Amino acid sequence: MATAGGPVGLRWALRARSAFRLENGRRKAFGQESLGPISLSGFSFLQPRRAYRAALCTELAKPLVVRDVPSSSLQPHEVRVRVHCCGVNFADILACQGLYQEKHSLPFTPGMEFSGDVMESGADVSSVKKGDRVIGVANTKALAEEYVADQKLLWTIPQGVPYEEAATLPVSYGTAILALEHRAHTRAGETVLVTAAAGATGLATVDVASNVLKAKVIAAAGNDSKCSLALQKGAVQSVNYSQADLREEVKKLTANKGVDVAIETIGGDIFKEALHSLAWEGRIVVVGFAGGTIPSIPANLLLLKNISALGLYWGRYRNQDFPVFSSALSSALQYCQEGRIQPHIGAVFKLEEVNEAFAHVTQRKSTGKVIISVS
């Protein structure tokens, strides 16, 4: 290829070298290209790409920073979404501490669920179009002003459902529906024990069990105000397990029969008490270990009472059984549109307040879902 010589060629070479250094610097900072090449008469230029703000974890167990990052190009099956709201999940916080089961290379942007508008779509996208309101799920990267999604991981928000409410649905209500309907096969009239009942997943479980499945819910939480909130959401009885023995209280509330289903998110001693609270042929669904202790299961108890201990890892359904995963989110949207569920938003923070939002969750100040309002 021919090249220009003399002073003009030298100036072009210096500009190109300067642009190359800038591009490399941004690649190191963000882990991706920020400038795209174009060609004109044999010369290579670098064209700036649009940037957007994102929350970045640059060092594990350190505060996140909000920076401009470059937009990426779309693949034919992908959709660019302008994010309005992003849900905060305990898994996001664990990932930023390096404690989550799925590890991410630094720097990375957390965020597993979002709501927003379609900005543009790839050539092969047929499920959504520009301007559509959508919710979506992700492994990471949703805590930002825009997100590029696979079209199959987007669901249209029904008319009348606000962005904030929609952003609460994927993880918390998706988990609640899978736990209650798909794993425990909860039936109307059964008694369901829900631990951490005022948290995001707990309140969603209370809501679905009480108002959709018509089960009788015993809500267990760590203080009276949280118990009161769960009662407002549909629970018929509650136990403050910071002041009373959960197993003994459940016995009293069920006339020694026990509960048919337990949805357990804490682990440790609370899990053991919930397990002992099951009735004959009861089912306990293990959703997480928010208390930090992974308990062991006494197999003899499973045998003696013919009970079942089940696990639920919500995110794995996306890869292992996508139809079930997708159906749970579609059900959540339908229940919300029909007014059968009422998502509880405990607090809303701005993107620049992401560290305050994380602290609100880790310090056990939150009830229901904490939302980041991005735009």
CSV table of C-alpha atoms in Angstrom, one decimal:
chain,number,residue,atom,x,y,z
A,1,MET,CA,0.0,0.0,0.0
A,2,ALA,CA,1.4,3.5,-0.9
A,3,THR,CA,2.2,5.9,1.9
A,4,ALA,CA,2.5,9.7,1.9
A,5,GLY,CA,6.0,11.1,2.4
A,6,GLY,CA,7.5,14.5,3.5
A,7,PRO,CA,6.2,16.8,6.3
A,8,VAL,CA,2.6,15.8,5.6
A,9,GLY,CA,3.3,12.1,5.9
A,10,LEU,CA,5.2,12.8,9.2
A,11,ARG,CA,2.2,14.7,10.7
A,12,TRP,CA,-0.1,11.9,9.7
A,13,ALA,CA,2.2,9.3,11.3
A,14,LEU,CA,2.4,11.3,14.5
A,15,ARG,CA,-1.4,11.6,14.7
A,16,ALA,CA,-1.8,7.9,14.1
A,17,ARG,CA,0.8,7.0,16.8
A,18,SER,CA,-0.9,9.4,19.2
A,19,ALA,CA,-4.3,7.9,18.5
A,20,PHE,CA,-2.9,4.4,18.9
A,21,ARG,CA,-1.5,5.3,22.3
A,22,LEU,CA,-4.9,6.8,23.3
A,23,GLU,CA,-6.7,3.6,22.1
A,24,ASN,CA,-4.3,1.3,24.0
A,25,GLY,CA,-4.7,3.4,27.2
A,26,ARG,CA,-8.5,3.2,27.0
A,27,ARG,CA,-8.3,-0.5,26.3
A,28,LYS,CA,-6.3,-0.9,29.5
A,29,ALA,CA,-8.7,1.2,31.4
A,30,PHE,CA,-11.9,-0.4,30.2
A,31,GLY,CA,-11.0,-3.8,28.7
A,32,GLN,CA,-12.5,-2.9,25.4
A,33,GLU,CA,-12.0,-0.7,22.3
A,34,SER,CA,-13.1,2.9,22.5
A,35,LEU,CA,-12.1,3.9,19.0
A,36,GLY,CA,-13.0,2.3,15.7
A,37,PRO,CA,-10.9,2.4,12.5
A,38,ILE,CA,-12.1,3.7,9.2
A,39,SER,CA,-10.2,3.9,5.9
A,40,LEU,CA,-9.8,6.8,3.5
A,41,SER,CA,-7.5,6.7,0.4
A,42,GLY,CA,-5.2,4.2,2.0
A,43,PHE,CA,-4.9,5.9,5.4
A,44,SER,CA,-6.3,4.5,8.7
A,45,PHE,CA,-8.1,6.8,11.0
A,46,LEU,CA,-9.6,6.2,14.4
A,47,GLN,CA,-13.3,7.2,14.9
A,48,PRO,CA,-14.5,8.0,18.4
A,49,ARG,CA,-17.4,5.8,19.7
A,50,ARG,CA,-20.3,7.0,21.8
A,51,ALA,CA,-19.8,6.6,25.5
A,52,TYR,CA,-22.2,5.9,28.4
A,53,ARG,CA,-21.9,5.8,32.2
A,54,ALA,CA,-21.4,2.6,34.0
A,55,ALA,CA,-20.7,1.5,37.6
A,56,LEU,CA,-17.3,-0.3,37.5
A,57,CYS,CA,-15.8,-2.8,40.0
A,58,THR,CA,-12.1,-2.1,39.5
A,59,GLU,CA,-10.8,-3.7,42.6
A,60,LEU,CA,-12.5,-6.4,44.7
A,61,ALA,CA,-14.0,-5.4,48.0
A,62,LYS,CA,-13.5,-1.7,47.2
A,63,PRO,CA,-16.1,1.0,46.4
A,64,LEU,CA,-17.4,1.0,42.8
A,65,VAL,CA,-16.6,3.9,40.5
A,66,VAL,CA,-18.9,5.5,37.9
A,67,ARG,CA,-17.1,6.2,34.6
A,68,ASP,CA,-17.7,6.7,30.9
A,69,VAL,CA,-17.2,3.5,28.9
A,70,PRO,CA,-17.4,3.1,25.1
A,71,SER,CA,-20.4,1.6,23.5
A,72,SER,CA,-19.9,-1.8,21.8
A,73,SER,CA,-21.1,-2.7,18.3
A,74,LEU,CA,-24.2,-4.9,17.9
A,75,GLN,CA,-24.2,-8.5,16.6
A,76,PRO,CA,-27.1,-9.5,14.4
A,77,HIS,CA,-29.0,-11.2,17.2
A,78,GLU,CA,-28.4,-8.4,19.8
A,79,VAL,CA,-30.4,-5.4,21.1
A,80,ARG,CA,-29.1,-2.2,22.6
A,81,VAL,CA,-31.2,-1.1,25.5
A,82,ARG,CA,-31.3,2.3,27.2
A,83,VAL,CA,-31.5,1.2,30.9
A,84,HIS,CA,-33.9,3.1,33.1
A,85,CYS,CA,-33.8,1.0,36.3
A,86,CYS,CA,-31.6,-1.8,37.6
A,87,GLY,CA,-32.4,-4.1,40.5
A,88,VAL,CA,-29.7,-4.6,43.3
A,89,ASN,CA,-29.2,-8.2,44.2
A,90,PHE,CA,-27.1,-9.8,47.0
A,91,ALA,CA,-25.3,-11.7,44.2
A,92,ASP,CA,-24.1,-8.4,42.7
A,93,ILE,CA,-22.5,-7.4,46.0
A,94,LEU,CA,-20.9,-10.9,46.5
A,95,ALA,CA,-19.5,-10.7,43.0
A,96,CYS,CA,-17.8,-7.3,43.7
A,97,GLN,CA,-16.3,-8.9,46.8
A,98,GLY,CA,-15.0,-11.9,44.9
A,99,LEU,CA,-17.2,-14.2,46.9
A,100,TYR,CA,-19.8,-15.2,44.3
A,101,GLN,CA,-19.6,-18.7,42.7
A,102,GLU,CA,-19.2,-17.1,39.3
A,103,LYS,CA,-15.9,-15.0,39.0
A,104,HIS,CA,-15.5,-12.0,36.8
A,105,SER,CA,-12.3,-10.5,35.3
A,106,LEU,CA,-11.6,-6.9,36.5
A,107,PRO,CA,-12.8,-4.4,35.7
A,108,PHE,CA,-16.4,-5.4,35.4
A,109,THR,CA,-19.9,-3.8,35.7
A,110,PRO,CA,-22.3,-5.7,38.0
A,111,GLY,CA,-26.0,-5.9,37.5
A,112,MET,CA,-28.3,-8.9,36.7
A,113,GLU,CA,-31.7,-7.4,35.9
A,114,PHE,CA,-32.9,-4.2,34.3
A,115,SER,CA,-35.8,-2.4,32.6
A,116,GLY,CA,-35.5,0.1,29.8
A,117,ASP,CA,-36.2,1.0,26.1
A,118,VAL,CA,-34.9,-0.5,23.0
A,119,MET,CA,-32.5,1.9,21.3
A,120,GLU,CA,-31.5,-0.2,18.3
A,121,SER,CA,-31.4,-3.9,17.2
A,122,GLY,CA,-29.3,-6.2,15.0
A,123,ALA,CA,-30.3,-7.4,11.6
A,124,ASP,CA,-31.7,-10.7,12.8
A,125,VAL,CA,-33.8,-9.4,15.7
A,126,SER,CA,-37.5,-9.9,15.3
A,127,SER,CA,-38.9,-10.1,18.9
A,128,VAL,CA,-38.6,-6.4,19.8
A,129,LYS,CA,-38.2,-3.1,18.0
A,130,LYS,CA,-36.9,0.4,18.7
A,131,GLY,CA,-39.0,2.1,21.4
A,132,ASP,CA,-40.3,-1.1,23.0
A,133,ARG,CA,-40.2,-1.2,26.8
A,134,VAL,CA,-38.4,-4.3,28.0
A,135,ILE,CA,-37.0,-6.1,31.0
A,136,GLY,CA,-33.9,-8.2,30.7
A,137,VAL,CA,-31.5,-10.5,32.6
A,138,ALA,CA,-27.7,-10.6,32.5
A,139,ASN,CA,-24.7,-12.1,34.2
A,140,THR,CA,-23.2,-8.7,34.6
A,141,LYS,CA,-23.0,-5.2,33.0
A,142,ALA,CA,-26.6,-4.0,33.7
A,143,LEU,CA,-25.7,-1.3,36.2
A,144,ALA,CA,-25.1,1.2,33.3
A,145,GLU,CA,-26.9,3.6,31.1
A,146,GLU,CA,-27.1,1.1,28.3
A,147,TYR,CA,-26.8,-2.7,27.9
A,148,VAL,CA,-26.4,-4.9,24.9
A,149,ALA,CA,-28.6,-8.0,25.2
A,150,ASP,CA,-29.3,-11.2,23.3
A,151,GLN,CA,-32.9,-10.8,22.0
A,152,LYS,CA,-34.1,-14.0,23.7
A,153,LEU,CA,-33.2,-12.5,27.1
A,154,LEU,CA,-35.6,-9.6,26.8
A,155,TRP,CA,-39.3,-9.6,27.7
A,156,THR,CA,-41.8,-6.8,26.8
A,157,ILE,CA,-43.2,-4.8,29.7
A,158,PRO,CA,-47.0,-4.8,29.6
A,159,GLN,CA,-48.8,-1.4,29.4
A,160,GLY,CA,-49.3,0.2,32.8
A,161,VAL,CA,-46.4,-1.5,34.5
A,162,PRO,CA,-43.8,1.2,35.5
A,163,TYR,CA,-40.1,0.8,34.9
A,164,GLU,CA,-39.3,0.6,38.6
A,165,GLU,CA,-41.8,-2.2,39.3
A,166,ALA,CA,-40.7,-4.1,36.1
A,167,ALA,CA,-37.0,-4.0,37.3
A,168,THR,CA,-38.0,-5.9,40.5
A,169,LEU,CA,-39.4,-8.9,38.6
A,170,PRO,CA,-36.7,-11.0,37.0
A,171,VAL,CA,-34.6,-12.2,39.9
A,172,SER,CA,-36.9,-11.9,43.0
A,173,TYR,CA,-40.2,-12.9,41.4
A,174,GLY,CA,-38.6,-15.3,38.9
A,175,THR,CA,-37.0,-17.1,41.9
A,176,ALA,CA,-40.3,-17.0,43.9
A,177,ILE,CA,-42.3,-18.5,41.1
A,178,LEU,CA,-39.7,-21.2,40.3
A,179,ALA,CA,-39.4,-22.1,44.0
A,180,LEU,CA,-43.1,-22.3,44.7
A,181,GLU,CA,-44.6,-23.5,41.5
A,182,HIS,CA,-41.8,-25.5,39.7
A,183,ARG,CA,-39.9,-27.0,42.6
A,184,ALA,CA,-42.3,-27.3,45.5
A,185,HIS,CA,-45.5,-27.6,43.5
A,186,THR,CA,-47.4,-25.5,46.0
A,187,ARG,CA,-51.1,-26.0,46.1
A,188,ALA,CA,-53.9,-23.7,47.2
A,189,GLY,CA,-54.6,-24.0,50.9
A,190,GLU,CA,-51.2,-25.4,51.8
A,191,THR,CA,-49.1,-23.7,54.6
A,192,VAL,CA,-45.9,-22.1,53.4
A,193,LEU,CA,-43.1,-20.9,55.7
A,194,VAL,CA,-40.9,-18.1,54.2
A,195,THR,CA,-37.7,-17.1,55.9
A,196,ALA,CA,-36.1,-13.6,55.5
A,197,ALA,CA,-39.7,-12.7,54.6
A,198,ALA,CA,-39.1,-8.9,54.3
A,199,GLY,CA,-36.2,-9.2,51.8
A,200,ALA,CA,-36.5,-8.9,48.1
A,201,THR,CA,-37.0,-12.7,47.4
A,202,GLY,CA,-38.8,-13.2,50.7
A,203,LEU,CA,-41.5,-10.6,50.0
A,204,ALA,CA,-41.9,-11.8,46.4
A,205,THR,CA,-42.4,-15.3,47.7
A,206,VAL,CA,-45.0,-14.1,50.3
A,207,ASP,CA,-46.7,-12.1,47.5
A,208,VAL,CA,-46.9,-15.0,45.0
A,209,ALA,CA,-47.8,-17.7,47.6
A,210,SER,CA,-50.5,-15.6,49.2
A,211,ASN,CA,-52.1,-13.7,46.3
A,212,VAL,CA,-51.5,-16.0,43.3
A,213,LEU,CA,-51.4,-19.5,44.7
A,214,LYS,CA,-53.8,-18.8,47.6
A,215,ALA,CA,-51.5,-20.6,50.2
A,216,LYS,CA,-51.4,-19.7,53.9
A,217,VAL,CA,-48.1,-18.0,54.6
A,218,ILE,CA,-46.2,-17.9,57.8
A,219,ALA,CA,-43.6,-15.1,57.4
A,220,ALA,CA,-40.4,-15.3,59.5
A,221,ALA,CA,-38.2,-12.2,59.8
A,222,GLY,CA,-35.7,-10.7,62.1
A,223,ASN,CA,-37.7,-7.9,63.7
A,224,ASP,CA,-41.3,-6.8,64.3
A,225,SER,CA,-41.4,-4.1,61.6
A,226,LYS,CA,-40.3,-6.6,58.9
A,227,CYS,CA,-42.9,-9.1,60.2
A,228,SER,CA,-45.5,-6.4,59.9
A,229,LEU,CA,-44.6,-5.6,56.3
A,230,ALA,CA,-44.9,-9.3,55.4
A,231,LEU,CA,-48.3,-9.4,56.9
A,232,GLN,CA,-49.3,-6.4,54.9
A,233,LYS,CA,-48.2,-8.3,51.7
A,234,GLY,CA,-50.5,-11.3,52.5
A,235,ALA,CA,-48.9,-13.5,55.2
A,236,VAL,CA,-51.5,-14.7,57.7
A,237,GLN,CA,-49.1,-15.2,60.6
A,238,SER,CA,-45.5,-14.2,61.4
A,239,VAL,CA,-42.6,-15.1,63.6
A,240,ASN,CA,-39.8,-12.8,64.8
A,241,TYR,CA,-37.0,-15.3,65.0
A,242,SER,CA,-34.7,-12.9,66.8
A,243,GLN,CA,-37.0,-13.1,69.8
A,244,ALA,CA,-38.5,-16.6,69.6
A,245,ASP,CA,-37.6,-20.1,68.5
A,246,LEU,CA,-38.8,-20.6,65.0
A,247,ARG,CA,-39.5,-24.3,65.3
A,248,GLU,CA,-41.5,-23.9,68.5
A,249,GLU,CA,-43.5,-21.0,67.1
A,250,VAL,CA,-44.4,-22.9,63.9
A,251,LYS,CA,-45.6,-25.8,66.0
A,252,LYS,CA,-47.9,-23.5,67.9
A,253,LEU,CA,-49.2,-21.8,64.8
A,254,THR,CA,-49.9,-25.1,63.0
A,255,ALA,CA,-51.3,-27.1,66.0
A,256,ASN,CA,-48.2,-29.3,65.9
A,257,LYS,CA,-48.8,-30.3,62.2
A,258,GLY,CA,-46.0,-28.3,60.7
A,259,VAL,CA,-45.8,-26.6,57.3
A,260,ASP,CA,-46.2,-28.1,53.9
A,261,VAL,CA,-43.6,-26.0,52.2
A,262,ALA,CA,-40.6,-23.9,53.4
A,263,ILE,CA,-38.8,-21.4,51.2
A,264,GLU,CA,-35.4,-20.9,52.9
A,265,THR,CA,-32.8,-18.2,52.0
A,266,ILE,CA,-30.7,-17.8,55.2
A,267,GLY,CA,-29.0,-21.1,56.0
A,268,GLY,CA,-27.3,-22.0,59.3
A,269,ASP,CA,-29.6,-22.6,62.3
A,270,ILE,CA,-32.6,-21.0,60.7
A,271,PHE,CA,-32.5,-23.6,57.9
A,272,LYS,CA,-32.3,-26.4,60.5
A,273,GLU,CA,-35.3,-25.0,62.4
A,274,ALA,CA,-37.3,-24.6,59.1
A,275,LEU,CA,-36.4,-28.2,58.1
A,276,HIS,CA,-37.7,-29.5,61.5
A,277,SER,CA,-40.9,-27.5,61.0
A,278,LEU,CA,-42.0,-29.5,58.0
A,279,ALA,CA,-45.1,-31.6,58.1
A,280,TRP,CA,-45.4,-35.2,56.8
A,281,GLU,CA,-44.2,-35.2,53.1
A,282,GLY,CA,-43.3,-31.5,53.4
A,283,ARG,CA,-40.9,-29.8,51.0
A,284,ILE,CA,-38.1,-27.3,51.7
A,285,VAL,CA,-36.5,-25.3,48.9
A,286,VAL,CA,-33.0,-24.0,49.5
A,287,VAL,CA,-32.6,-20.7,47.7
A,288,GLY,CA,-29.5,-19.2,49.4
A,289,PHE,CA,-27.4,-18.7,52.4
A,290,ALA,CA,-27.7,-15.0,53.3
A,291,GLY,CA,-26.6,-15.8,56.8
A,292,GLY,CA,-23.2,-16.9,55.5
A,293,THR,CA,-23.4,-20.5,56.9
A,294,ILE,CA,-24.1,-23.5,54.7
A,295,PRO,CA,-25.8,-26.1,56.8
A,296,SER,CA,-25.7,-29.9,56.5
A,297,ILE,CA,-28.9,-31.9,56.1
A,298,PRO,CA,-29.6,-34.9,58.5
A,299,ALA,CA,-30.7,-37.6,56.1
A,300,ASN,CA,-32.5,-39.5,58.7
A,301,LEU,CA,-35.0,-36.7,59.1
A,302,LEU,CA,-35.8,-36.9,55.4
A,303,LEU,CA,-36.6,-40.6,55.8
A,304,LEU,CA,-38.6,-40.4,59.1
A,305,LYS,CA,-41.0,-37.7,57.9
A,306,ASN,CA,-40.9,-38.6,54.1
A,307,ILE,CA,-39.8,-35.0,53.4
A,308,SER,CA,-38.0,-33.6,50.4
A,309,ALA,CA,-35.1,-31.1,50.4
A,310,LEU,CA,-34.8,-29.3,47.1
A,311,GLY,CA,-32.4,-26.8,45.7
A,312,LEU,CA,-33.1,-23.7,43.5
A,313,TYR,CA,-30.3,-21.9,41.6
A,314,TRP,CA,-32.4,-19.4,39.5
A,315,GLY,CA,-29.6,-18.5,37.1
A,316,ARG,CA,-28.8,-22.0,36.0
A,317,TYR,CA,-32.3,-22.5,34.5
A,318,ARG,CA,-31.3,-19.9,31.9
A,319,ASN,CA,-28.8,-22.4,30.4
A,320,GLN,CA,-30.2,-25.7,31.5
A,321,ASP,CA,-34.0,-25.3,30.9
A,322,PHE,CA,-34.6,-22.0,29.2
A,323,PRO,CA,-38.4,-22.6,28.6
A,324,VAL,CA,-38.9,-23.0,32.3
A,325,PHE,CA,-36.8,-19.9,33.0
A,326,SER,CA,-38.6,-17.8,30.4
A,327,SER,CA,-42.0,-19.0,31.6
A,328,ALA,CA,-41.4,-17.8,35.1
A,329,LEU,CA,-40.6,-14.3,33.9
A,330,SER,CA,-43.6,-14.2,31.6
A,331,SER,CA,-45.8,-15.3,34.5
A,332,ALA,CA,-44.3,-12.5,36.7
A,333,LEU,CA,-45.1,-9.9,34.1
A,334,GLN,CA,-48.6,-11.3,33.7
A,335,TYR,CA,-49.3,-11.4,37.4
A,336,CYS,CA,-48.0,-7.8,37.7
A,337,GLN,CA,-50.2,-6.6,34.8
A,338,GLU,CA,-53.3,-8.3,36.3
A,339,GLY,CA,-52.6,-6.7,39.7
A,340,ARG,CA,-52.3,-10.1,41.4
A,341,ILE,CA,-48.8,-9.2,42.8
A,342,GLN,CA,-47.6,-5.9,44.2
A,343,PRO,CA,-43.8,-5.6,44.1
A,344,HIS,CA,-42.4,-3.7,47.1
A,345,ILE,CA,-39.6,-1.2,46.3
A,346,GLY,CA,-37.8,-0.4,49.6
A,347,ALA,CA,-35.5,2.3,48.3
A,348,VAL,CA,-34.4,4.0,45.1
A,349,PHE,CA,-30.8,5.3,44.5
A,350,LYS,CA,-29.1,7.1,41.6
A,351,LEU,CA,-26.3,5.5,39.7
A,352,GLU,CA,-23.8,7.7,41.4
A,353,GLU,CA,-25.1,6.4,44.7
A,354,VAL,CA,-24.4,2.7,43.9
A,355,ASN,CA,-22.1,2.3,46.9
A,356,GLU,CA,-24.8,3.6,49.2
A,357,ALA,CA,-27.3,1.2,47.7
A,358,PHE,CA,-25.0,-1.7,48.2
A,359,ALA,CA,-24.4,-0.7,51.8
A,360,HIS,CA,-28.2,-0.3,52.4
A,361,VAL,CA,-28.5,-4.0,51.5
A,362,THR,CA,-25.4,-5.4,53.3
A,363,GLN,CA,-26.4,-3.5,56.5
A,364,ARG,CA,-29.8,-5.2,56.5
A,365,LYS,CA,-31.6,-1.8,56.2
A,366,SER,CA,-33.5,-2.8,53.1
A,367,THR,CA,-36.9,-4.3,52.7
A,368,GLY,CA,-38.2,-5.6,49.3
A,369,LYS,CA,-36.1,-4.6,46.3
A,370,VAL,CA,-33.6,-1.8,46.1
A,371,ILE,CA,-33.5,-0.1,42.7
A,372,ILE,CA,-30.9,2.0,41.0
A,373,SER,CA,-32.6,4.7,38.8
A,374,VAL,CA,-30.2,5.1,35.9
A,375,SER,CA,-32.0,7.4,33.6
